[in-house]
Amino acid sequence: MARRSTSSSTGRPAGTPPSGPRNRTPQPVRLRRRTFGDVVKAFLAFVVLLVLVVGVPGALAVTVGWPLPRSAPSMDWLSQPIGVDVFLNTLTVIVWLAWAQFTACVLVEVKAALSGIGLPGRVPGAGPSQLLARQLVAALLLVGATAASFTPGLSQLGHSLEGNQKGTVATAQATPGITPGILAQQQEQAKSTAAALAEQAGHVSAQAEHGSTATHGATKYYRIQPPEGRHHDSLWEIAQRHLGDGRRYKEIYELNKDRVQPDGSRLSEASLIRPGWIMEMPGDAHGGELVENPDAHVSPEARQQIGDYAQTGDHAQHQHQQQHEQQAQGGGQHAGEDGATAQITVPSQRQTGGNTGTPAAHAQESSGHSSFGLPEALLGAPLLAAGLLAALGRRRRQALWQSALGAVGGRRGMEPPIPTGDAQDVQDALLVGADPEGVRLLDRSLRGLAAALTAESRSLPVVYAAWLSHGDLHLQLAQPAGKPPAPWQLGQDQTFWTLTRADAERYEDTDAAAPYPGLVSLGTMDDSRLLLNLEAVPGIVSLSGREADRAALFASVAAELATNGWSDRMTITLVGFGADLTPLAPNRLRHLDDVEALFETMEAETRQRRGALGAADHHSVLTGRTGPAQHTRWAPNLVLLATQPSAEDAVRLAELAADASRLGIGYLVGTESDDLPGAAWAMEITPDGRLLAPLLGLELQAQLLPAVQQRAVVELFVEADPEHDPDGPTTTPPFLVDISEQGRPAVYARLVGPYEIMGLDTPDGERSPLLHEALALLLLHREGVHPRVLSSALWPRGVTEDVRDALLERLRGWLGTDPDGSPRLRADAAGRLTLAKSVVSDLDVLRSLYYEATQGKGVDSRAVRGRLLTDALVLVRGPLLADRAEGRYRWLTHEIVDAQLPLLVADIGLALSAFHLEKDRAEKAIEALGAALRTAPADERLWNELLRATHATGDPDRLRALAADLVTRSGARGLPPRTEALLDELLPTWRDGAAATG
């Protein structure tokens, strides 16, 4: 379950002195021997209880008797005079009611005392009576063997009943939730919190040093209190009350981790504590709810439980001492998280087994918790990896088309440059970690919600965060927004909307605008992934920690926002970092040099957005994302400021961000300390990669993009840029085969068209599909395939390491060995799987034939060029893997080969057509172009060349018929400008025919 630290739900920032008795001032308990005075008090309490509980009803029964009428009164009773008997009977009824209420109070107090856990329940309307009953029961039990060892001491009995109720937080087993109530006063709370935490940090070292040298006496224990309403006890608040610093909850956790509790369970996560559990406390703990070495002052059951528990604690004592020494030496280094009173809670785990169902979630499972040299940061970031991979694929396809259309030289019909080194590792990590299905479901779910709300004429609710847990989506609202539209359901309460994965999969594509484009992954709590809506935060989100750690988090946030699949238009303004990130999304990322440029830009945009909202009569950008204008406005602007602003700039920034959430503007600001003015939510990134925000209830494993991986990702995008070094890349295929008769391969696979394999026996039916798919993947990547890439391609939902290795062994055995005894499936120095040169595909031959025809032997020999081009075109039997089974070969969506093959075939058709037209063989040229169009029907170049070849036949009717066919194919889009210009040249009257056809 989640590791979660929490703050008081009362809204009081940690470290701020309490304003009332809700968190009582800690007072050490000095347990003492019973005195004669205690005995006298107990005896008097017993007498008073006996008189009030037994004597009063007895006296009433003897002296007054039954006060109520023994039969139903008539109407005449109302007109009779009120005598002494009526008055006495009425008074007796009142006394009986008072006695019943007091007796109920006594029973409640006795039950709470005997149980040894928690505070007594509250009897309605019985404040003074219950307080008296509590004092009498406590005095009586001071000398009894059933004393409640964990109830408040006598010094607290003077507090009001409400004052004794502790404000606590919701447990981690709830549905995800930011406790609503983040209102306008958050800005003031943030300032006061920062000041209080700064003052508190100054005392941490002194407290820790004093704690390490002072003699604290016997071991102290605390019992977890039962919930009161929606409030639950937490280690953070226990540490706050009894150690003076909520951040010391880790010491309590280390002291009690994995120790058997009275109910037989164990403490395994800091956020998972249960009522009745016993917590051993550090030696300097203080407060009236603690108990030292138990003696006769506690119940025998509690004494036995604590004694048994104490025997399990020796193994943790040394860890506690080390932890406390470290706290004393580095006191204040995590000096609090200022900000809002909100609290984020991880979703409860569904009892379905397994994990999130994403490839990233299964990455560790399928590889024995080993990264095999791939970057862990990207393996564990499925949404980020999917966005980067999709954007990279789009960039590479764009480069192919631009080169094919002659806009950029080189590369035509060839593979993009093969990455090496860190870039190759990062590309493999993207392939393994990406979860495109998860991105698709998230996008459809959010847009489907927006469409449903639009249909009901409802506005979008403000969403602070989203959790992805076991495939389910949980939206956390800022405030109740009514019943969600089906198939969404209410979660824990009115502020939680939940959609199951099964319901999400039934969503279809919709034309709705992206409702929450500002959602971005921050990290994970076990099997749950948190996406924070930066656009909706009521103020600034501050991030403290080491500069390098902050930069890694900023880079991850920027990269995911720039490439995610659940947003439309967006601007991400980067200040102080990220100049090199712009190649990821030049249309989204905007880099500014300094804070002054930021103020100039954002002050103008803030004014413009306020005016636009007023003119449109919208309260916020969310109301503009539903309805007719949803696609025309209200794109977010998310500001990522990595540099520490000066004190003056910080104040200006706080004023600028005060109204930002309403305007669709979000601010994430890096800071060296935790006292940034205007910070609504404060987070800290630790050197070990944890993202902490105790006052938000967060302790995540942060999603990061370290500098090395950041540079490698940018390198992939730069190399894919069609305008980057256009003359540099070579047009040589990555793998050339011997196309002579002597180069006949041992194994030949036909991929262009229906899948066929020659030279191998057909494996048995059960294993055949996986073996064929694995071989196809290896044939399309002659540079080598990482074992984890192969595993994630064949088993998108994950597989165990032994299953993967067993398949590789079968594949190795199926492919066999070359005559020299070397296996045809090998591993290179980096561990990537490669095929021997004796294993060849028709795509390899196709590339080699075209290369030889245009850059090899065919350059100097026309006859050789014609033969090679003709042989190449004969190999083309249809699209790649035309008969692949539905649901398999999904990894092809990440490949560029589906875009590359039609371009390559078109290049071959164009070259062969030109070859025939040189000798005025127009019919041969038309035949070659027709063969190429069967594989590349959308290639404009082929149609234009077909128009020229048809014109060369000298048959105007044939040309007119082809023009009419092209107009019909183009539909409402119309013909491309180049085709129109060519028709104007070859057939000036074509428009008349097109009009007649229309």
Short mmCIF file of N, CA and C in Angstrom, two decimals, residues 881-996:
data_model
loop_
_atom_site.label_atom_id
_atom_site.label_comp_id
_atom_site.label_asym_id
_atom_site.label_seq_id
_atom_site.Cartn_x
_atom_site.Cartn_y
_atom_site.Cartn_z
N LEU A 881 3.41 -7.40 -43.95
CA LEU A 881 2.73 -8.42 -43.14
C LEU A 881 1.22 -8.31 -43.31
N ALA A 882 0.81 -8.44 -44.54
CA ALA A 882 -0.58 -8.15 -44.92
C ALA A 882 -1.58 -9.06 -44.20
N ASP A 883 -1.19 -10.27 -43.86
CA ASP A 883 -2.14 -11.21 -43.27
C ASP A 883 -1.93 -11.39 -41.78
N ARG A 884 -1.34 -10.39 -41.10
CA ARG A 884 -1.06 -10.55 -39.68
C ARG A 884 -2.36 -10.65 -38.89
N ALA A 885 -2.32 -11.48 -37.86
CA ALA A 885 -3.51 -11.74 -37.06
C ALA A 885 -3.89 -10.50 -36.25
N GLU A 886 -5.19 -10.32 -36.06
CA GLU A 886 -5.66 -9.19 -35.27
C GLU A 886 -5.21 -9.34 -33.82
N GLY A 887 -4.71 -8.26 -33.26
CA GLY A 887 -4.23 -8.28 -31.89
C GLY A 887 -2.75 -8.57 -31.75
N ARG A 888 -2.11 -9.02 -32.84
CA ARG A 888 -0.68 -9.27 -32.79
C ARG A 888 0.04 -8.18 -33.58
N TYR A 889 1.34 -8.14 -33.43
CA TYR A 889 2.19 -7.17 -34.13
C TYR A 889 1.81 -5.73 -33.78
N ARG A 890 1.38 -5.52 -32.53
CA ARG A 890 1.02 -4.15 -32.14
C ARG A 890 2.25 -3.25 -32.08
N TRP A 891 3.41 -3.83 -31.93
CA TRP A 891 4.64 -3.04 -31.89
C TRP A 891 4.88 -2.30 -33.20
N LEU A 892 4.20 -2.69 -34.27
CA LEU A 892 4.38 -1.98 -35.54
C LEU A 892 3.90 -0.53 -35.45
N THR A 893 3.03 -0.23 -34.49
CA THR A 893 2.60 1.16 -34.34
C THR A 893 3.75 2.07 -33.95
N HIS A 894 4.79 1.50 -33.33
CA HIS A 894 5.95 2.30 -32.96
C HIS A 894 6.98 2.35 -34.09
N GLU A 895 6.78 1.56 -35.13
CA GLU A 895 7.78 1.45 -36.18
C GLU A 895 7.53 2.48 -37.28
N ILE A 896 8.58 2.79 -38.00
CA ILE A 896 8.47 3.69 -39.12
C ILE A 896 8.35 2.94 -40.43
N VAL A 897 8.50 1.61 -40.38
CA VAL A 897 8.54 0.82 -41.60
C VAL A 897 7.22 0.89 -42.36
N ASP A 898 6.08 1.03 -41.65
CA ASP A 898 4.80 1.15 -42.34
C ASP A 898 4.72 2.40 -43.21
N ALA A 899 5.43 3.44 -42.82
CA ALA A 899 5.50 4.65 -43.65
C ALA A 899 6.65 4.56 -44.64
N GLN A 900 7.70 3.85 -44.28
CA GLN A 900 8.88 3.78 -45.14
C GLN A 900 8.64 2.89 -46.36
N LEU A 901 7.98 1.75 -46.17
CA LEU A 901 7.80 0.81 -47.28
C LEU A 901 7.03 1.43 -48.45
N PRO A 902 5.89 2.10 -48.25
CA PRO A 902 5.22 2.72 -49.41
C PRO A 902 6.10 3.73 -50.13
N LEU A 903 6.90 4.49 -49.37
CA LEU A 903 7.78 5.45 -50.02
C LEU A 903 8.85 4.75 -50.84
N LEU A 904 9.38 3.67 -50.30
CA LEU A 904 10.40 2.92 -51.02
C LEU A 904 9.81 2.32 -52.30
N VAL A 905 8.63 1.75 -52.21
CA VAL A 905 7.98 1.19 -53.40
C VAL A 905 7.68 2.29 -54.42
N ALA A 906 7.22 3.44 -53.95
CA ALA A 906 6.96 4.56 -54.85
C ALA A 906 8.24 5.00 -55.54
N ASP A 907 9.34 5.06 -54.81
CA ASP A 907 10.62 5.43 -55.42
C ASP A 907 11.00 4.44 -56.52
N ILE A 908 10.79 3.15 -56.26
CA ILE A 908 11.11 2.14 -57.26
C ILE A 908 10.21 2.31 -58.49
N GLY A 909 8.92 2.52 -58.27
CA GLY A 909 8.00 2.71 -59.39
C GLY A 909 8.34 3.94 -60.20
N LEU A 910 8.68 5.03 -59.54
CA LEU A 910 9.06 6.25 -60.25
C LEU A 910 10.34 6.05 -61.06
N ALA A 911 11.32 5.36 -60.47
CA ALA A 911 12.58 5.13 -61.17
C ALA A 911 12.37 4.23 -62.39
N LEU A 912 11.53 3.20 -62.24
CA LEU A 912 11.28 2.31 -63.37
C LEU A 912 10.46 3.02 -64.45
N SER A 913 9.51 3.86 -64.04
CA SER A 913 8.74 4.63 -65.01
C SER A 913 9.66 5.56 -65.81
N ALA A 914 10.54 6.25 -65.13
CA ALA A 914 11.48 7.13 -65.82
C ALA A 914 12.37 6.33 -66.77
N PHE A 915 12.75 5.12 -66.35
CA PHE A 915 13.57 4.26 -67.19
C PHE A 915 12.84 3.94 -68.50
N HIS A 916 11.55 3.63 -68.44
CA HIS A 916 10.79 3.29 -69.64
C HIS A 916 10.48 4.52 -70.48
N LEU A 917 10.18 5.64 -69.84
CA LEU A 917 9.85 6.84 -70.60
C LEU A 917 11.05 7.37 -71.38
N GLU A 918 12.25 7.06 -70.92
CA GLU A 918 13.44 7.47 -71.69
C GLU A 918 13.42 6.86 -73.10
N LYS A 919 12.80 5.69 -73.22
CA LYS A 919 12.69 5.01 -74.51
C LYS A 919 11.27 5.09 -75.07
N ASP A 920 10.48 6.05 -74.55
CA ASP A 920 9.10 6.27 -75.02
C ASP A 920 8.23 5.03 -74.87
N ARG A 921 8.48 4.26 -73.85
CA ARG A 921 7.64 3.09 -73.57
C ARG A 921 6.61 3.49 -72.50
N ALA A 922 5.62 4.26 -72.94
CA ALA A 922 4.65 4.80 -72.00
C ALA A 922 3.82 3.70 -71.34
N GLU A 923 3.44 2.66 -72.09
CA GLU A 923 2.63 1.60 -71.52
C GLU A 923 3.39 0.86 -70.43
N LYS A 924 4.69 0.63 -70.65
CA LYS A 924 5.51 -0.02 -69.63
C LYS A 924 5.60 0.86 -68.38
N ALA A 925 5.74 2.16 -68.62
CA ALA A 925 5.80 3.09 -67.50
C ALA A 925 4.49 3.06 -66.70
N ILE A 926 3.34 3.06 -67.42
CA ILE A 926 2.05 3.01 -66.75
C ILE A 926 1.91 1.72 -65.96
N GLU A 927 2.40 0.62 -66.51
CA GLU A 927 2.34 -0.66 -65.82
C GLU A 927 3.16 -0.62 -64.53
N ALA A 928 4.35 -0.04 -64.59
CA ALA A 928 5.19 0.05 -63.39
C ALA A 928 4.54 0.93 -62.33
N LEU A 929 3.97 2.06 -62.76
CA LEU A 929 3.33 2.96 -61.80
C LEU A 929 2.10 2.31 -61.17
N GLY A 930 1.35 1.57 -61.96
CA GLY A 930 0.18 0.88 -61.42
C GLY A 930 0.56 -0.14 -60.37
N ALA A 931 1.66 -0.88 -60.60
CA ALA A 931 2.13 -1.85 -59.61
C ALA A 931 2.54 -1.16 -58.31
N ALA A 932 3.19 0.00 -58.42
CA ALA A 932 3.60 0.73 -57.22
C ALA A 932 2.39 1.31 -56.48
N LEU A 933 1.38 1.73 -57.22
CA LEU A 933 0.21 2.33 -56.58
C LEU A 933 -0.58 1.32 -55.76
N ARG A 934 -0.45 0.06 -56.06
CA ARG A 934 -1.16 -0.95 -55.26
C ARG A 934 -0.64 -1.01 -53.83
N THR A 935 0.62 -0.64 -53.62
CA THR A 935 1.20 -0.60 -52.27
C THR A 935 1.23 0.81 -51.70
N ALA A 936 1.33 1.82 -52.57
CA ALA A 936 1.39 3.21 -52.11
C ALA A 936 0.32 4.04 -52.80
N PRO A 937 -0.96 3.75 -52.51
CA PRO A 937 -2.04 4.42 -53.25
C PRO A 937 -2.19 5.89 -52.93
N ALA A 938 -1.60 6.37 -51.86
CA ALA A 938 -1.77 7.78 -51.47
C ALA A 938 -0.59 8.65 -51.88
N ASP A 939 0.36 8.09 -52.60
CA ASP A 939 1.56 8.86 -52.96
C ASP A 939 1.25 9.77 -54.14
N GLU A 940 1.26 11.07 -53.90
CA GLU A 940 0.93 12.05 -54.94
C GLU A 940 1.91 11.98 -56.11
N ARG A 941 3.15 11.64 -55.82
CA ARG A 941 4.16 11.60 -56.89
C ARG A 941 3.81 10.54 -57.94
N LEU A 942 3.30 9.40 -57.50
CA LEU A 942 2.94 8.34 -58.44
C LEU A 942 1.79 8.77 -59.35
N TRP A 943 0.79 9.45 -58.80
CA TRP A 943 -0.34 9.89 -59.61
C TRP A 943 0.11 10.95 -60.62
N ASN A 944 0.95 11.84 -60.18
CA ASN A 944 1.42 12.86 -61.12
C ASN A 944 2.24 12.25 -62.25
N GLU A 945 3.08 11.27 -61.91
CA GLU A 945 3.87 10.61 -62.96
C GLU A 945 2.96 9.79 -63.87
N LEU A 946 1.89 9.22 -63.28
CA LEU A 946 0.94 8.48 -64.11
C LEU A 946 0.24 9.41 -65.10
N LEU A 947 -0.06 10.64 -64.67
CA LEU A 947 -0.64 11.62 -65.60
C LEU A 947 0.33 11.89 -66.74
N ARG A 948 1.60 12.06 -66.45
CA ARG A 948 2.59 12.32 -67.51
C ARG A 948 2.70 11.13 -68.46
N ALA A 949 2.75 9.92 -67.88
CA ALA A 949 2.87 8.73 -68.74
C ALA A 949 1.63 8.55 -69.60
N THR A 950 0.45 8.83 -69.03
CA THR A 950 -0.78 8.72 -69.82
C THR A 950 -0.81 9.78 -70.91
N HIS A 951 -0.34 10.97 -70.60
CA HIS A 951 -0.27 12.02 -71.62
C HIS A 951 0.68 11.63 -72.74
N ALA A 952 1.71 10.89 -72.36
CA ALA A 952 2.69 10.46 -73.38
C ALA A 952 2.09 9.46 -74.36
N THR A 953 0.99 8.80 -73.98
CA THR A 953 0.36 7.86 -74.92
C THR A 953 -0.33 8.59 -76.06
N GLY A 954 -0.59 9.88 -75.92
CA GLY A 954 -1.26 10.65 -76.96
C GLY A 954 -2.75 10.41 -77.03
N ASP A 955 -3.35 9.86 -76.01
CA ASP A 955 -4.78 9.56 -75.97
C ASP A 955 -5.46 10.51 -75.00
N PRO A 956 -6.10 11.63 -75.50
CA PRO A 956 -6.72 12.61 -74.59
C PRO A 956 -7.91 12.04 -73.81
N ASP A 957 -8.65 11.13 -74.42
CA ASP A 957 -9.78 10.55 -73.68
C ASP A 957 -9.29 9.74 -72.48
N ARG A 958 -8.21 9.03 -72.67
CA ARG A 958 -7.64 8.26 -71.56
C ARG A 958 -7.15 9.19 -70.45
N LEU A 959 -6.52 10.31 -70.85
CA LEU A 959 -6.04 11.28 -69.87
C LEU A 959 -7.21 11.93 -69.15
N ARG A 960 -8.31 12.21 -69.91
CA ARG A 960 -9.49 12.83 -69.31
C ARG A 960 -10.14 11.88 -68.30
N ALA A 961 -10.16 10.62 -68.63
CA ALA A 961 -10.74 9.63 -67.71
C ALA A 961 -9.91 9.52 -66.44
N LEU A 962 -8.57 9.56 -66.59
CA LEU A 962 -7.71 9.50 -65.41
C LEU A 962 -7.90 10.74 -64.53
N ALA A 963 -8.05 11.92 -65.17
CA ALA A 963 -8.28 13.14 -64.40
C ALA A 963 -9.58 13.06 -63.63
N ALA A 964 -10.63 12.54 -64.27
CA ALA A 964 -11.91 12.41 -63.58
C ALA A 964 -11.80 11.44 -62.41
N ASP A 965 -11.05 10.37 -62.61
CA ASP A 965 -10.86 9.41 -61.52
C ASP A 965 -10.14 10.06 -60.34
N LEU A 966 -9.15 10.89 -60.62
CA LEU A 966 -8.41 11.58 -59.55
C LEU A 966 -9.32 12.55 -58.81
N VAL A 967 -10.16 13.27 -59.54
CA VAL A 967 -11.08 14.21 -58.88
C VAL A 967 -12.03 13.45 -57.97
N THR A 968 -12.51 12.31 -58.42
CA THR A 968 -13.43 11.51 -57.59
C THR A 968 -12.72 11.00 -56.34
N ARG A 969 -11.48 10.55 -56.51
CA ARG A 969 -10.74 10.04 -55.35
C ARG A 969 -10.45 11.13 -54.33
N SER A 970 -10.23 12.34 -54.79
CA SER A 970 -9.86 13.43 -53.86
C SER A 970 -11.01 13.83 -52.96
N GLY A 971 -12.27 13.64 -53.43
CA GLY A 971 -13.42 13.95 -52.61
C GLY A 971 -13.51 15.42 -52.26
N ALA A 972 -14.00 15.70 -51.04
CA ALA A 972 -14.21 17.10 -50.62
C ALA A 972 -12.90 17.84 -50.41
N ARG A 973 -11.82 17.11 -50.19
CA ARG A 973 -10.53 17.77 -49.96
C ARG A 973 -10.01 18.46 -51.21
N GLY A 974 -10.38 17.95 -52.35
CA GLY A 974 -9.87 18.53 -53.59
C GLY A 974 -8.50 18.01 -53.94
N LEU A 975 -8.06 18.29 -55.15
CA LEU A 975 -6.76 17.83 -55.60
C LEU A 975 -5.65 18.63 -54.96
N PRO A 976 -4.50 18.01 -54.75
CA PRO A 976 -3.34 18.77 -54.24
C PRO A 976 -2.93 19.84 -55.24
N PRO A 977 -2.36 20.94 -54.78
CA PRO A 977 -1.97 22.03 -55.68
C PRO A 977 -1.04 21.59 -56.81
N ARG A 978 -0.09 20.72 -56.51
CA ARG A 978 0.83 20.28 -57.57
C ARG A 978 0.09 19.50 -58.66
N THR A 979 -0.86 18.67 -58.25
CA THR A 979 -1.61 17.90 -59.23
C THR A 979 -2.49 18.82 -60.08
N GLU A 980 -3.11 19.81 -59.44
CA GLU A 980 -3.91 20.77 -60.20
C GLU A 980 -3.06 21.51 -61.22
N ALA A 981 -1.88 21.95 -60.81
CA ALA A 981 -1.00 22.67 -61.74
C ALA A 981 -0.59 21.77 -62.90
N LEU A 982 -0.33 20.48 -62.61
CA LEU A 982 0.07 19.56 -63.68
C LEU A 982 -1.09 19.32 -64.65
N LEU A 983 -2.30 19.17 -64.13
CA LEU A 983 -3.46 19.00 -65.01
C LEU A 983 -3.70 20.24 -65.85
N ASP A 984 -3.52 21.42 -65.28
CA ASP A 984 -3.65 22.65 -66.07
C ASP A 984 -2.68 22.65 -67.24
N GLU A 985 -1.53 22.07 -67.01
CA GLU A 985 -0.52 22.03 -68.07
C GLU A 985 -0.84 20.96 -69.11
N LEU A 986 -1.23 19.77 -68.66
CA LEU A 986 -1.42 18.65 -69.58
C LEU A 986 -2.82 18.61 -70.18
N LEU A 987 -3.84 19.07 -69.45
CA LEU A 987 -5.23 18.99 -69.90
C LEU A 987 -5.97 20.23 -69.43
N PRO A 988 -5.84 21.34 -70.13
CA PRO A 988 -6.43 22.61 -69.67
C PRO A 988 -7.93 22.54 -69.46
N THR A 989 -8.61 21.62 -70.12
CA THR A 989 -10.08 21.56 -70.00
C THR A 989 -10.56 20.63 -68.91
N TRP A 990 -9.64 20.18 -68.03
CA TRP A 990 -10.03 19.18 -67.05
C TRP A 990 -11.08 19.69 -66.06
N ARG A 991 -11.06 21.01 -65.81
CA ARG A 991 -12.02 21.55 -64.84
C ARG A 991 -13.45 21.45 -65.37
N ASP A 992 -13.62 21.58 -66.64
CA ASP A 992 -14.97 21.44 -67.21
C ASP A 992 -15.49 20.03 -66.98
N GLY A 993 -14.63 19.07 -67.19
CA GLY A 993 -15.04 17.69 -66.96
C GLY A 993 -15.34 17.43 -65.49
N ALA A 994 -14.52 18.06 -64.62
CA ALA A 994 -14.73 17.87 -63.19
C ALA A 994 -16.06 18.47 -62.76
N ALA A 995 -16.40 19.67 -63.33
CA ALA A 995 -17.68 20.30 -62.99
C ALA A 995 -18.85 19.48 -63.47
N ALA A 996 -18.71 18.91 -64.66
CA ALA A 996 -19.79 18.08 -65.19
C ALA A 996 -19.97 16.83 -64.35
#
